[in-house]
PDB file of C-alpha atoms and ligand atoms in Angstrom:
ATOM      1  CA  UNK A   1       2.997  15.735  -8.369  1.00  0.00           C
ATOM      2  CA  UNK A   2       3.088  11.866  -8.602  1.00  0.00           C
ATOM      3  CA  UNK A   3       2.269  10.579  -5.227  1.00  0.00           C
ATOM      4  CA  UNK A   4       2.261   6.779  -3.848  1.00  0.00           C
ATOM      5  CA  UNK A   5       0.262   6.338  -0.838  1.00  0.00           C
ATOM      6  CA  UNK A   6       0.875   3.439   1.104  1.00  0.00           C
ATOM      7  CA  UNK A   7      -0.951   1.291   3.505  1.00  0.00           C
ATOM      8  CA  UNK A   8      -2.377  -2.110   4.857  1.00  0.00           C
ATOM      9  CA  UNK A   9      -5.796  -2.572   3.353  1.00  0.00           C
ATOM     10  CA  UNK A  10      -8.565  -0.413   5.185  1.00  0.00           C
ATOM     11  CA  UNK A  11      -5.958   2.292   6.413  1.00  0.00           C
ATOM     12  CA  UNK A  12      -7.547   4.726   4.674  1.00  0.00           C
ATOM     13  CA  UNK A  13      -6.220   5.097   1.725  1.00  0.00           C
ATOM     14  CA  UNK A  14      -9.302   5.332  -0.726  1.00  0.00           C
ATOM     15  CA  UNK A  15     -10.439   7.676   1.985  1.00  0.00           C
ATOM     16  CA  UNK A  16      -7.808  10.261   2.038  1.00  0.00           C
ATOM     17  CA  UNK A  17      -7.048   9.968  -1.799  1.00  0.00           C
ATOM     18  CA  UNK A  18     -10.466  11.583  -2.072  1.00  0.00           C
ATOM     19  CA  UNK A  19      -8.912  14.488   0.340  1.00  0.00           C
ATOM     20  CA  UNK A  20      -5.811  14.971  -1.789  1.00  0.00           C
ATOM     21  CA  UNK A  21      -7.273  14.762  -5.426  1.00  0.00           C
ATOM     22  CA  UNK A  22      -9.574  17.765  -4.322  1.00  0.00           C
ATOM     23  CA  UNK A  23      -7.059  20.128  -2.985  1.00  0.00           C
ATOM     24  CA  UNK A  24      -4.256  19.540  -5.764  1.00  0.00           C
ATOM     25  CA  UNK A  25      -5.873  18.749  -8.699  1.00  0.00           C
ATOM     26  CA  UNK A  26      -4.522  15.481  -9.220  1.00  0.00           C
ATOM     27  CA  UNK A  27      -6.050  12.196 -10.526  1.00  0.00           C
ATOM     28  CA  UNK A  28      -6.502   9.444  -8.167  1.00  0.00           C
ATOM     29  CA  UNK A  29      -5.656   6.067  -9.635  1.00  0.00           C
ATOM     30  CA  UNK A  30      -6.714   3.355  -7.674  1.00  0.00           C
ATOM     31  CA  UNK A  31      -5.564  -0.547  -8.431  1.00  0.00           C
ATOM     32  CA  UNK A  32      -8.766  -2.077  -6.836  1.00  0.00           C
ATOM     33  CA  UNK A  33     -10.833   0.269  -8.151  1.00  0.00           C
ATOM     34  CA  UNK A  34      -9.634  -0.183 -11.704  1.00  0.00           C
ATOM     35  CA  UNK A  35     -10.056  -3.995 -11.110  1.00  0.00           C
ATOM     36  CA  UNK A  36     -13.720  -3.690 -10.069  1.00  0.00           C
ATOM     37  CA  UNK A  37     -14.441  -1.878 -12.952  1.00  0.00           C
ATOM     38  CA  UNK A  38     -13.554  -4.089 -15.032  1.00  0.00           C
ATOM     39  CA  UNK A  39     -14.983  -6.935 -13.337  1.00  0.00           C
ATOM     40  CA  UNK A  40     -18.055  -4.849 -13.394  1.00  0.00           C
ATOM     41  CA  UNK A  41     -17.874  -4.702 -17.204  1.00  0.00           C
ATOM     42  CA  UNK A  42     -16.734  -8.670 -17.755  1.00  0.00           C
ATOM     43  CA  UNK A  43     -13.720  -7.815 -19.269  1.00  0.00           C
ATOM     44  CA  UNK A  44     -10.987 -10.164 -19.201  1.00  0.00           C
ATOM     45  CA  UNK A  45      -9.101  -8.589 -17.242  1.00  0.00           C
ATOM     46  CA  UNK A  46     -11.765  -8.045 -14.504  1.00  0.00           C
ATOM     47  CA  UNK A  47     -12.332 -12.236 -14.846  1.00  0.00           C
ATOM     48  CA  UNK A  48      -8.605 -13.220 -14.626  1.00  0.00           C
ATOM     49  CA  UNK A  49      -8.764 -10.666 -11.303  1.00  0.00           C
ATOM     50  CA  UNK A  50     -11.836 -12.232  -9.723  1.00  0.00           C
ATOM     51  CA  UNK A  51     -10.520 -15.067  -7.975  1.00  0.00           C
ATOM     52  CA  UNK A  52      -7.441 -13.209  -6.756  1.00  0.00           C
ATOM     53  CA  UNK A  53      -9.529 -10.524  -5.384  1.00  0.00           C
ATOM     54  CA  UNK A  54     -12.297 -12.745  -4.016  1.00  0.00           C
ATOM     55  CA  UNK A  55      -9.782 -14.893  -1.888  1.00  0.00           C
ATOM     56  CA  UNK A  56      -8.207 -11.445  -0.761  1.00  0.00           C
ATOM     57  CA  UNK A  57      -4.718 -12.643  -2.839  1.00  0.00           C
ATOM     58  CA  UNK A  58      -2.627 -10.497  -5.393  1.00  0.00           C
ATOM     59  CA  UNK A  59      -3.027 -10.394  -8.733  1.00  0.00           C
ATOM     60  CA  UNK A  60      -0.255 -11.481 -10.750  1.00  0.00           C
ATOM     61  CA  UNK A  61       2.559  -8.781 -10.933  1.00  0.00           C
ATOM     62  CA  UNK A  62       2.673  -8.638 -14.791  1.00  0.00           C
ATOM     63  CA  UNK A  63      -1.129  -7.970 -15.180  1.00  0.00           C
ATOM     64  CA  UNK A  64      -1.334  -5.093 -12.576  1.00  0.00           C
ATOM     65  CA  UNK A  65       2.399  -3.783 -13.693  1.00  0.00           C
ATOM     66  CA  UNK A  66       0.515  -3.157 -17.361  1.00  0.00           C
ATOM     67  CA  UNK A  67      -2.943  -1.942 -16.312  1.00  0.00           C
ATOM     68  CA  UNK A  68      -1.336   0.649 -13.903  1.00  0.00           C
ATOM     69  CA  UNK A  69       1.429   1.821 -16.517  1.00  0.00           C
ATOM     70  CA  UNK A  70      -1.298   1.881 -19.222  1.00  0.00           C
ATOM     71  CA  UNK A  71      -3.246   4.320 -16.491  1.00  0.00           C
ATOM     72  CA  UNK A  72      -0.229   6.339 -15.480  1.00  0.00           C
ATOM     73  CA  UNK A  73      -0.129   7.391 -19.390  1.00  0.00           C
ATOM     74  CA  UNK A  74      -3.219   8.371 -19.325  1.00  0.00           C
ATOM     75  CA  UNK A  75      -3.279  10.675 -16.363  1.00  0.00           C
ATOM     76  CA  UNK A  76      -3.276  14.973 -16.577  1.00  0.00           C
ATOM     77  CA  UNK A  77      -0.187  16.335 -16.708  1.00  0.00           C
ATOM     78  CA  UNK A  78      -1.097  18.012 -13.208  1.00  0.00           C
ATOM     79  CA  UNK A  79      -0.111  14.388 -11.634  1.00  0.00           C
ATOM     80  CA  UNK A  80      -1.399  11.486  -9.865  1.00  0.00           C
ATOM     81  CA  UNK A  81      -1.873   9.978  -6.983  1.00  0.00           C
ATOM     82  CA  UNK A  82      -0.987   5.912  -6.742  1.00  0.00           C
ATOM     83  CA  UNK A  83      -3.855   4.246  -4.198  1.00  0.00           C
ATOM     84  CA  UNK A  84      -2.815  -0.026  -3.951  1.00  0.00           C
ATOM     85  CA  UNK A  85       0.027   0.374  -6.368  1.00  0.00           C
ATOM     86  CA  UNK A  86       3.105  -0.728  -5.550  1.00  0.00           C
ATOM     87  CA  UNK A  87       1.807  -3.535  -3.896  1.00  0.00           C
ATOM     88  CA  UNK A  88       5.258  -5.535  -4.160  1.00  0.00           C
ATOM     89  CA  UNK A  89       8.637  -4.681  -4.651  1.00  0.00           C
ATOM     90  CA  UNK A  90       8.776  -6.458  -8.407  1.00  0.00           C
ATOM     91  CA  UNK A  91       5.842  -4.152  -9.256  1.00  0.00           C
ATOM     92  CA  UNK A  92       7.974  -1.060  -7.517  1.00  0.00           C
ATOM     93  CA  UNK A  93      10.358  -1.881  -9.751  1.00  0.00           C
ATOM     94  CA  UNK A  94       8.375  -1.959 -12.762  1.00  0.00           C
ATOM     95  CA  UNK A  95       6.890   1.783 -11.743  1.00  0.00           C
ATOM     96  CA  UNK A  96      10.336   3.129 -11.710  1.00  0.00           C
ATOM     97  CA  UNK A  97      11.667   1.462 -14.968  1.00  0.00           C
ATOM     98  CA  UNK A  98       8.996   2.630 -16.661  1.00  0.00           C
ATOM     99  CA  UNK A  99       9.084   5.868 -15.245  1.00  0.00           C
ATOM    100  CA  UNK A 100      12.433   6.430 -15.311  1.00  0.00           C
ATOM    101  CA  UNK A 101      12.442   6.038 -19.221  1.00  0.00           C
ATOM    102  CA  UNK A 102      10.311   9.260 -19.360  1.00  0.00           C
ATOM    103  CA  UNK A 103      13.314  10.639 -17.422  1.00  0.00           C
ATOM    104  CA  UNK A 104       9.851  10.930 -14.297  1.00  0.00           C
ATOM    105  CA  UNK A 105      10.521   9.664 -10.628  1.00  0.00           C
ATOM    106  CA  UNK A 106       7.869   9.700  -7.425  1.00  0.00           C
ATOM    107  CA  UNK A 107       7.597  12.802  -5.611  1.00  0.00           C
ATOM    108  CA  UNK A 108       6.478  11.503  -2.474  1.00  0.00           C
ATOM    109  CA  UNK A 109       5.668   8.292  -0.596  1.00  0.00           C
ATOM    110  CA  UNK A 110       3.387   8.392   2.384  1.00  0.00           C
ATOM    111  CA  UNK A 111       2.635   5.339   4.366  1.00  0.00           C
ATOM    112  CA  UNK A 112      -0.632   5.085   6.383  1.00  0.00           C
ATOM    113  CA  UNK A 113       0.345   3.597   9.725  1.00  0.00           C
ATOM    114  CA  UNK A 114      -2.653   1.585  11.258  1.00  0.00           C
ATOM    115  CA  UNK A 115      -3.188  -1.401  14.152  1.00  0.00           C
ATOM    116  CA  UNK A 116      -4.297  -4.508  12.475  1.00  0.00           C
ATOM    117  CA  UNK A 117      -7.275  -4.509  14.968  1.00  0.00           C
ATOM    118  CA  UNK A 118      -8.239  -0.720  14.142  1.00  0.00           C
ATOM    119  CA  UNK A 119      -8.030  -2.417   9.885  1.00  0.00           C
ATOM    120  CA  UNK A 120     -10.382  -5.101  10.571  1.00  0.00           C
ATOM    121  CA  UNK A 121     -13.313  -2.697  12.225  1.00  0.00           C
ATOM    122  CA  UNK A 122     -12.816  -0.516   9.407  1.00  0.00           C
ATOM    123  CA  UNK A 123     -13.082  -3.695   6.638  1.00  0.00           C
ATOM    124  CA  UNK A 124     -15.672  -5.397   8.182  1.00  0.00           C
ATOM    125  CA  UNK A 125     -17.762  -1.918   8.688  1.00  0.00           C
ATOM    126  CA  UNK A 126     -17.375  -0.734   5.040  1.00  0.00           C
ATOM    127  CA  UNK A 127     -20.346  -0.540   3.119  1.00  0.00           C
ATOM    128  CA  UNK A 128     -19.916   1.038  -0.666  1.00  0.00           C
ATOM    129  CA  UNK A 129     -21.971   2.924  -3.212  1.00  0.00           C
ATOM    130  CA  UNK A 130     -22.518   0.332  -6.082  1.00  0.00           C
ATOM    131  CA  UNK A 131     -23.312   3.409  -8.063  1.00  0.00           C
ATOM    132  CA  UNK A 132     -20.753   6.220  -7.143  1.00  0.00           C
ATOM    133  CA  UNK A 133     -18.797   4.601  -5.261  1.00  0.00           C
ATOM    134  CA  UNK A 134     -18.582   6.586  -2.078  1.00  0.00           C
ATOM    135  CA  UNK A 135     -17.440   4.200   0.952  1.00  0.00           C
ATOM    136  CA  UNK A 136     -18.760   5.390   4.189  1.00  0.00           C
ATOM    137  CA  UNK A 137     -18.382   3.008   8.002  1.00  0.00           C
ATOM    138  CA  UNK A 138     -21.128   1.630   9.579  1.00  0.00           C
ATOM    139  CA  UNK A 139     -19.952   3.443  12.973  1.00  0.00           C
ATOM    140  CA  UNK A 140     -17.020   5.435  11.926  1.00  0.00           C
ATOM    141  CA  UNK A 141     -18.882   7.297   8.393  1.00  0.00           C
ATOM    142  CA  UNK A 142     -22.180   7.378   8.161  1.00  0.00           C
ATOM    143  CA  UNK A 143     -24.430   8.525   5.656  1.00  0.00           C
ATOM    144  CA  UNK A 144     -27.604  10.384   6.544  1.00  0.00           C
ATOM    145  CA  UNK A 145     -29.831   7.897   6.115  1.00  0.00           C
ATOM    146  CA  UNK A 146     -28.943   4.424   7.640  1.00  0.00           C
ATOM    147  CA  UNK A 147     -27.992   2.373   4.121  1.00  0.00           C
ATOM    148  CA  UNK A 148     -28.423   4.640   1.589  1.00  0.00           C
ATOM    149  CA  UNK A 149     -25.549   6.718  -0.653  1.00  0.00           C
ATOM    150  CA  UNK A 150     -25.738  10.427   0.488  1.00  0.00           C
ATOM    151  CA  UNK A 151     -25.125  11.546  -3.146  1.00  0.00           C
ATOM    152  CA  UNK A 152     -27.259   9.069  -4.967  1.00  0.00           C
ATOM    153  CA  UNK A 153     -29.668   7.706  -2.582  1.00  0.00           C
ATOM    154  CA  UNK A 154     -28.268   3.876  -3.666  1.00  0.00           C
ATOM    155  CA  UNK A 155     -28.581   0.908  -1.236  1.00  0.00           C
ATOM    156  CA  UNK A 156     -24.782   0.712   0.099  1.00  0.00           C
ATOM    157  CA  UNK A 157     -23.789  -2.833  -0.371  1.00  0.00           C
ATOM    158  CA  UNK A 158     -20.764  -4.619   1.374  1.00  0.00           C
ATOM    159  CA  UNK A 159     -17.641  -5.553  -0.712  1.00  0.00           C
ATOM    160  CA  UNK A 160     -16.956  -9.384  -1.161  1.00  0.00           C
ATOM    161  CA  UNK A 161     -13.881  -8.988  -0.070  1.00  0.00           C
ATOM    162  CA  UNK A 162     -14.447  -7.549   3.189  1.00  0.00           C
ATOM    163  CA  UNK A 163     -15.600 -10.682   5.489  1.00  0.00           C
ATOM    164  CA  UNK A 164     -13.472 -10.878   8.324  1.00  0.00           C
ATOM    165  CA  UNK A 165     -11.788 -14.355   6.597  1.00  0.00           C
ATOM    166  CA  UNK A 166     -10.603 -12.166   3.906  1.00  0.00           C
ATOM    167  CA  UNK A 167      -9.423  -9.800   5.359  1.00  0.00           C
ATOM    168  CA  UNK A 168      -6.699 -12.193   7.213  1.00  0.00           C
ATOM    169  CA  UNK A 169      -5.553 -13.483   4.261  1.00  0.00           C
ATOM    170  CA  UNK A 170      -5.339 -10.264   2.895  1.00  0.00           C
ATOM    171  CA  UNK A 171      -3.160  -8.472   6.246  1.00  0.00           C
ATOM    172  CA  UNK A 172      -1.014 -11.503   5.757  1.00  0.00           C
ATOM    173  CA  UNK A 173      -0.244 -10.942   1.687  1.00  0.00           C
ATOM    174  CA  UNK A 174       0.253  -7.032   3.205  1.00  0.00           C
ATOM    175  CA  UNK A 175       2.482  -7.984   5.849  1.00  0.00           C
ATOM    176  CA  UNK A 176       4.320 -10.592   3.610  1.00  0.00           C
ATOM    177  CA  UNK A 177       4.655  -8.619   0.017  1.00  0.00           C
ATOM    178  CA  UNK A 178       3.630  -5.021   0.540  1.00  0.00           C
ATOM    179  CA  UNK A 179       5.276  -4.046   3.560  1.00  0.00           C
ATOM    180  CA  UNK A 180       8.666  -4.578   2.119  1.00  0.00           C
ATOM    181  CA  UNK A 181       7.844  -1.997  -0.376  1.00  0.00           C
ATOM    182  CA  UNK A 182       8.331   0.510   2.157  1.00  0.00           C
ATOM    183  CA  UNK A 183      11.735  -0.301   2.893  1.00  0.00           C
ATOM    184  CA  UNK A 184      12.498  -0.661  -0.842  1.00  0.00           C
ATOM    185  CA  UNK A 185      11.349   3.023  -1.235  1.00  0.00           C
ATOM    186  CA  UNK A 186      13.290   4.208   1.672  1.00  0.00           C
ATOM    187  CA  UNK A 187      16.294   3.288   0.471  1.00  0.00           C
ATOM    188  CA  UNK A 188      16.966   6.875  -1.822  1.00  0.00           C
ATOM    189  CA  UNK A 189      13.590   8.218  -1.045  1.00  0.00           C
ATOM    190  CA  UNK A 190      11.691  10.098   1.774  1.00  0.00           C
ATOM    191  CA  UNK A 191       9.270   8.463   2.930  1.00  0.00           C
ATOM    192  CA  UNK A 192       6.621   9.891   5.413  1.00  0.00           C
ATOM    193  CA  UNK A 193       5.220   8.014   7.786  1.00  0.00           C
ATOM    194  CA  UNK A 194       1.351   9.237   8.807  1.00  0.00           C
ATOM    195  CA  UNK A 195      -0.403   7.632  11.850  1.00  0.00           C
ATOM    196  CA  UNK A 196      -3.647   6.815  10.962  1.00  0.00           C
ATOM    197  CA  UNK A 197      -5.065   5.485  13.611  1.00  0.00           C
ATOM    198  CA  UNK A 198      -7.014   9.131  14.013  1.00  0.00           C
ATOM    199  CA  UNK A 199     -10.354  10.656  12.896  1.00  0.00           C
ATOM    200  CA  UNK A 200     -10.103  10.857   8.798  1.00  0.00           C
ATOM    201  CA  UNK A 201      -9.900  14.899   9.113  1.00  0.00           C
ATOM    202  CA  UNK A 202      -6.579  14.627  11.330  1.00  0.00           C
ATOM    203  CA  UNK A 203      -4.851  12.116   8.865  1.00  0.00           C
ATOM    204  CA  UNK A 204      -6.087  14.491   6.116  1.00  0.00           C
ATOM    205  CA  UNK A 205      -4.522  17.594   7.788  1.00  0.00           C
ATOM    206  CA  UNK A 206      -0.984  15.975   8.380  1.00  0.00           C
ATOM    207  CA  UNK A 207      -1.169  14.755   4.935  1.00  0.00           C
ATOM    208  CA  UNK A 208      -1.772  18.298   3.465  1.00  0.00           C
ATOM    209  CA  UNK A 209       0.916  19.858   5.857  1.00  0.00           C
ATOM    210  CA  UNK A 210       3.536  17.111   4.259  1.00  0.00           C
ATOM    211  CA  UNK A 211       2.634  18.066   0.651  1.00  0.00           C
ATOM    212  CA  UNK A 212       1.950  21.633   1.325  1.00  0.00           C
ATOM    213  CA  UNK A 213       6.001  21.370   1.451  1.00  0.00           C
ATOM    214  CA  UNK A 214       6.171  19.836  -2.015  1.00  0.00           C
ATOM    215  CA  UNK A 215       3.766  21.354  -3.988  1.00  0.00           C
TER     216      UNK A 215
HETATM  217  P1  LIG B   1      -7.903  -2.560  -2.892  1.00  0.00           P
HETATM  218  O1  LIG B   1      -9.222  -2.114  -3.348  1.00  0.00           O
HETATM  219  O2  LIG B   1      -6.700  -1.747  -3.216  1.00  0.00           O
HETATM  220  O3  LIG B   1      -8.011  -2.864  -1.349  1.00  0.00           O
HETATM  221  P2  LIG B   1      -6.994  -2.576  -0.139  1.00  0.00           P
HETATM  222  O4  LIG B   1      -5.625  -2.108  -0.416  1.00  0.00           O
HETATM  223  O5  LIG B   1      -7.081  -3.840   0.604  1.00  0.00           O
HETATM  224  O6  LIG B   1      -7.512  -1.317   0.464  1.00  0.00           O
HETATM  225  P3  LIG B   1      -8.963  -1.041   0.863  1.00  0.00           P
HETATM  226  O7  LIG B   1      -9.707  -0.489  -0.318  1.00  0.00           O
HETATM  227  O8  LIG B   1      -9.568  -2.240   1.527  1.00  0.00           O
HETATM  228  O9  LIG B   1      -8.765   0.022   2.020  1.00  0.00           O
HETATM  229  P4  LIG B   1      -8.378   1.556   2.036  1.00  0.00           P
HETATM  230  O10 LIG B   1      -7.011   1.690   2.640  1.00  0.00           O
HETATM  231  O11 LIG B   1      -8.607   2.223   0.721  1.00  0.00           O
HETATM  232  O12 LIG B   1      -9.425   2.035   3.116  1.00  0.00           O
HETATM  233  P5  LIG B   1     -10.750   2.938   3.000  1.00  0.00           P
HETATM  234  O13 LIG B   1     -10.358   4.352   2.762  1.00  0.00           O
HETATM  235  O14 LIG B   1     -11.777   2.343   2.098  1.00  0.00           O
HETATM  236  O15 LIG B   1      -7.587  -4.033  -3.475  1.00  0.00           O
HETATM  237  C1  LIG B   1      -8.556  -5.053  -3.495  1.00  0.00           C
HETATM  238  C2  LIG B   1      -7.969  -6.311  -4.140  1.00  0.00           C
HETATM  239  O16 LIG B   1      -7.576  -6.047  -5.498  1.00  0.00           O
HETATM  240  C3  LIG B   1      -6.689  -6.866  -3.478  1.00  0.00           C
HETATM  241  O17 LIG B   1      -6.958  -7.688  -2.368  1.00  0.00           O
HETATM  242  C4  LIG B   1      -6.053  -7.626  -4.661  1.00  0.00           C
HETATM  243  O18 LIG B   1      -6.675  -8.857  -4.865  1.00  0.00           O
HETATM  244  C5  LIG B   1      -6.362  -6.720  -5.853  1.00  0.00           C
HETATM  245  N1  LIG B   1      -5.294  -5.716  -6.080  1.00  0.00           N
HETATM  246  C6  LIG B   1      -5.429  -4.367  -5.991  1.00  0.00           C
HETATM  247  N2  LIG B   1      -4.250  -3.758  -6.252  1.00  0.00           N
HETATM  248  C7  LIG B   1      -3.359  -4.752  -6.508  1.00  0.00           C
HETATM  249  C8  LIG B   1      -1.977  -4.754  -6.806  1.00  0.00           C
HETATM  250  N3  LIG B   1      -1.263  -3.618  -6.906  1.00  0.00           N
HETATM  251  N4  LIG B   1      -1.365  -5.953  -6.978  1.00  0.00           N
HETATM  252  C9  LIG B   1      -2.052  -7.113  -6.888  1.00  0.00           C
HETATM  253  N5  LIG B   1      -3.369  -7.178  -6.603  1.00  0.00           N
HETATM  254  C10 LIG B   1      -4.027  -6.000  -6.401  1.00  0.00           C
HETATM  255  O19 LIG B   1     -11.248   2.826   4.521  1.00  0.00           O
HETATM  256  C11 LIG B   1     -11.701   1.590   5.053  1.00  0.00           C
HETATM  257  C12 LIG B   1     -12.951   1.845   5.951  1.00  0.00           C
HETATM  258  O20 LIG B   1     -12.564   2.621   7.089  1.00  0.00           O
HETATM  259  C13 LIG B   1     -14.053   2.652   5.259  1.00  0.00           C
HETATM  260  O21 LIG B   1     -15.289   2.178   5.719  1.00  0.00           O
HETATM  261  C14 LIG B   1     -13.830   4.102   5.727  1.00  0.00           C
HETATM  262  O22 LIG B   1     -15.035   4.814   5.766  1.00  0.00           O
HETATM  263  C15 LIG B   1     -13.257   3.884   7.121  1.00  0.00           C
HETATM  264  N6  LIG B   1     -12.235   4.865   7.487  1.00  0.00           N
HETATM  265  C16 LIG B   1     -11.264   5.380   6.660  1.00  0.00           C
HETATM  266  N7  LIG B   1     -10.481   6.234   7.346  1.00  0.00           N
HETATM  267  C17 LIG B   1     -10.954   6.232   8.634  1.00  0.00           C
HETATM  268  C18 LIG B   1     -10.538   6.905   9.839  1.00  0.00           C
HETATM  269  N8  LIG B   1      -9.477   7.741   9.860  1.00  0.00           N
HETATM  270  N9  LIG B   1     -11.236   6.667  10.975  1.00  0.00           N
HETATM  271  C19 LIG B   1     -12.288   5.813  10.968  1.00  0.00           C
HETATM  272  N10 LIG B   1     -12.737   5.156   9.874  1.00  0.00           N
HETATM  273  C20 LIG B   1     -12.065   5.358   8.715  1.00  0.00           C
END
């Protein structure tokens, strides 16, 4: 299965990847995440992305069109599952031309629905694993102990990017450049729509009944 899940940053995306890479085997390929790992290592990638990222703008198109593609080659043949990518309808493009000329198309498109008010509780309440990388919610998540990584015991730490300034700019590049991706994909595709404005469990459980159908 190649999946694309959609969604204005802090809908949940990360969240429920975790969900569907468990149940159906697939890998979970997530733009960001690939960008803060390279930052992490200095690469230069990771420093042409810094800037982008920090103000909460896009990366250029061409960069992220060639990471993502290099990614997608890499991934099992079981399938994938596309977390921040598409992001605009050039780089939509780019996924399906280079798809397309290994004969491969996307099996399904969901789109996280969310209230911009609901997205900036969830940014501003993040807090990460700097180790593993498990994202928990100051109110919404929590780990067992108040700060620290259930898994690894790290201090959780709060991503740059997830001040309350950022985040506008960053609901304004969604609204602007991502959220016409949808309607480029709905034009010959199926689309499914998934409120997400619900406890994580709920948007998990629609999400498996959807691609329970296709799998
Ligand atoms: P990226 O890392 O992709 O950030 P994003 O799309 O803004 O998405 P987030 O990771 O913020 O949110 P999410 O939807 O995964 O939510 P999560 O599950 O964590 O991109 C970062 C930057 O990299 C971009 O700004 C850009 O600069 C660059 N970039 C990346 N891809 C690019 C591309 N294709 N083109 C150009 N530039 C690119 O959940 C959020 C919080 O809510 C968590 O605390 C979680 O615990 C909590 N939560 C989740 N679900 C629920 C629920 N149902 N109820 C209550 N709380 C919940």
């Amino acid at each position: 299965m190649r999946i694309v899940l959609l969604g204005a940053p802090g809908a949940g995306k990360g969240t429920q990847c975790k969900y569907i890479i468990e149940r159906y085997g697939l890998q979970h390929l997530s733009s960001g995440d690939i960008l803060r790992a390279n930052r992490a290592k200095g690469t230069e990638l990771g420093k042409k992305a810094q800037s982008y990222m920090d103000s909460g703008g896009l990366v250029p198109d061409e960069v992220i069109i060639d990471m993502m593609i290099d990614e997608i080659g890499k991934a099992p043949a079981s399938g994938y599952v596309l977390d921040g990518f598409p992001r605009t309808v050039n780089q939509a493009q780019g996924l399906d031309k280079a798809l397309a000329a290994k004969g491969r198309k996307i099996d399904a498109i969901l789109n996280l629905m969310v209230d911009e008010d609901v997205v900036v509780r969830r940014i501003t309440g993040r807090r990460i694993c700097p180790k593993c990388g498990a994202v928990y919610h100051v109110e919404n998540i929590k780990p067992a102990v108040e700060g620290k990584c259930d898994k690894d015991s790290s201090e959780l730490i709060q991503r740059p990017d997830d001040t309350e300034e950022v985040v506008i700019t960053r609901l304004k590049n969604y609204n602007e450049q991502t959220a016409p991706v949808i309607d480029y994909y709905k034009d010959g595709n199926t689309v499914y729509d998934v409120n997400a404005d619900e406890q994580a469990e709920e948007v998990r459980d629609k999400m498996f009944g959807v691609l329970d159908l296709l799998s």
